[in-house]
């Protein structure tokens, strides 16, 4: 009944996956900080609030947590920090039991618009420039399959 | 001179990559906590100290930081927390300017040996069971290429 250990190819893929993430995230965070004073966590929230899923550049706190896979307390602390810097505003809805909203401010929109080009450039240079397009398609499919499994077992 | 935005396939791959990582990490962390009281960060340190790269189950602080792509302060805080729980011991070398070591304790080894089977089972169920072996090979190559790019531009 014991689970077989990972095979050599699987180990190589898994260690690569874990290591690339850690190092890419560290690099992206550093670049964001230097170029625009944003952290990777700031950027992730701003991306959510400017995505097409956020109507009127607004999202519920709990939805942000679900999309980013962050615990409630982490979302709350992050939003508090960003609110202090004028990037977002928290809006309470007394009539709505599903909790409060986070709204993007003009300053928040300006911040992500200023940061995005250099961010995309880095992602291209570190990732897409060295990954053949065929592998990009595979990766897209692979992540879709894993997300479906995560959803099915939540 | 502007960088082209990500194309639709690239966006799908990149968002998938970011989202799978966040959700898998959250799931793995939760499972570790429930099953063994370890955090994902504890586990990452224990993996490093039991890997073949760590001779005598010991590693320098700064090497742990490099391998995990963590900042110095994060490594230090994490090691302090783990030391308080008896999983590792920090050892200062007054003659060695390259800083202190972290040694695995017997309790630390017992902790990772107890946690590993369920961890591998989860990684299999969420990842390798839904990813064809051919894609595993591609992923291994892809991560190798990205790591080489990261190294070359560090």
XYZ file of C-alpha atoms in Angstrom, chain A residues 8-137:
130
model
C 14.593 9.998 -11.489
C 12.745 11.951 -14.235
C 9.999 12.929 -11.835
C 12.546 14.048 -9.259
C 14.327 16.133 -11.839
C 11.046 17.720 -12.955
C 9.804 18.315 -9.411
C 13.049 19.772 -8.089
C 13.278 21.923 -11.191
C 9.711 23.110 -10.712
C 10.286 24.001 -7.049
C 13.663 25.627 -7.657
C 12.641 27.641 -10.710
C 9.686 28.998 -8.779
C 11.727 30.053 -5.795
C 14.435 31.670 -7.882
C 12.127 33.310 -10.417
C 9.940 34.695 -7.652
C 12.975 36.073 -5.830
C 14.245 37.682 -9.028
C 10.848 39.130 -9.946
C 10.370 40.470 -6.421
C 13.786 42.144 -6.459
C 13.197 43.704 -9.849
C 9.774 45.013 -8.833
C 11.184 46.478 -5.633
C 14.056 48.202 -7.359
C 12.049 49.491 -10.303
C 8.816 50.500 -8.632
C 8.904 49.861 -4.880
C 6.254 47.154 -5.226
C 6.591 43.708 -3.678
C 5.565 40.569 -5.522
C 2.575 40.370 -3.167
C 1.559 43.958 -4.042
C 1.857 43.098 -7.701
C -0.236 39.946 -7.343
C -3.079 41.915 -5.720
C -2.887 44.657 -8.342
C -3.001 42.046 -11.128
C -6.160 40.573 -9.628
C -7.822 43.984 -9.331
C -7.030 44.867 -12.948
C -7.963 41.474 -14.403
C -11.200 41.051 -16.290
C -12.497 38.978 -13.350
C -12.544 42.091 -11.146
C -15.553 44.125 -12.251
C -15.048 47.851 -11.686
C -11.511 47.171 -10.403
C -12.950 45.722 -7.211
C -12.940 42.296 -5.586
C -14.149 40.696 -2.398
C -11.485 39.966 0.190
C -12.287 36.260 0.264
C -12.161 36.028 -3.527
C -8.660 37.505 -3.549
C -7.651 34.864 -1.028
C -9.091 32.070 -3.146
C -7.495 33.239 -6.366
C -4.079 33.732 -4.819
C -4.353 30.691 -2.515
C -3.558 32.918 0.450
C -4.961 32.509 3.927
C -7.461 35.091 5.121
C -5.014 36.713 7.524
C -2.404 37.104 4.803
C -4.863 38.846 2.470
C -5.964 41.124 5.276
C -2.434 42.144 6.292
C -1.413 42.686 2.690
C -4.457 44.858 1.967
C -3.802 46.892 5.127
C -0.240 47.576 3.977
C -1.380 48.542 0.502
C -4.160 50.737 1.849
C -1.605 52.668 3.932
C 0.243 53.416 0.699
C -2.891 54.496 -1.132
C -2.866 51.641 -3.665
C -6.227 50.182 -2.649
C -9.189 51.032 -0.443
C -11.075 48.567 1.715
C -14.830 49.044 1.592
C -17.152 47.468 4.141
C -20.675 46.542 3.147
C -22.845 46.421 6.253
C -25.735 44.860 4.295
C -23.588 42.141 2.797
C -22.631 39.201 4.956
C -20.078 38.031 2.433
C -17.625 40.561 3.775
C -15.718 43.545 2.534
C -14.418 44.621 -0.844
C -11.051 45.871 -1.993
C -11.134 48.662 -4.583
C -8.233 49.704 -6.772
C -7.362 53.409 -6.458
C -6.057 55.642 -9.250
C -2.649 55.465 -7.589
C -2.860 51.662 -7.578
C -3.701 51.614 -11.270
C -0.862 54.009 -12.027
C 1.524 51.808 -10.017
C 0.773 48.621 -11.922
C 0.763 50.403 -15.271
C 4.201 51.799 -14.490
C 5.565 48.461 -13.270
C 4.084 46.101 -15.852
C 6.362 46.693 -18.870
C 9.596 45.922 -16.994
C 7.910 42.981 -15.272
C 6.804 41.466 -18.575
C 10.254 42.071 -20.019
C 11.835 40.109 -17.170
C 9.327 37.247 -17.475
C 10.115 37.078 -21.207
C 13.864 37.126 -20.703
C 13.936 34.549 -17.920
C 11.216 32.253 -19.142
C 9.665 32.540 -22.572
C 12.896 33.330 -24.405
C 14.357 29.984 -23.311
C 11.223 27.826 -23.571
C 10.207 26.600 -27.059
C 6.649 27.511 -28.021
C 5.665 23.843 -28.158
C 6.664 23.495 -24.511
C 4.666 26.604 -23.643
C 1.569 24.887 -25.022
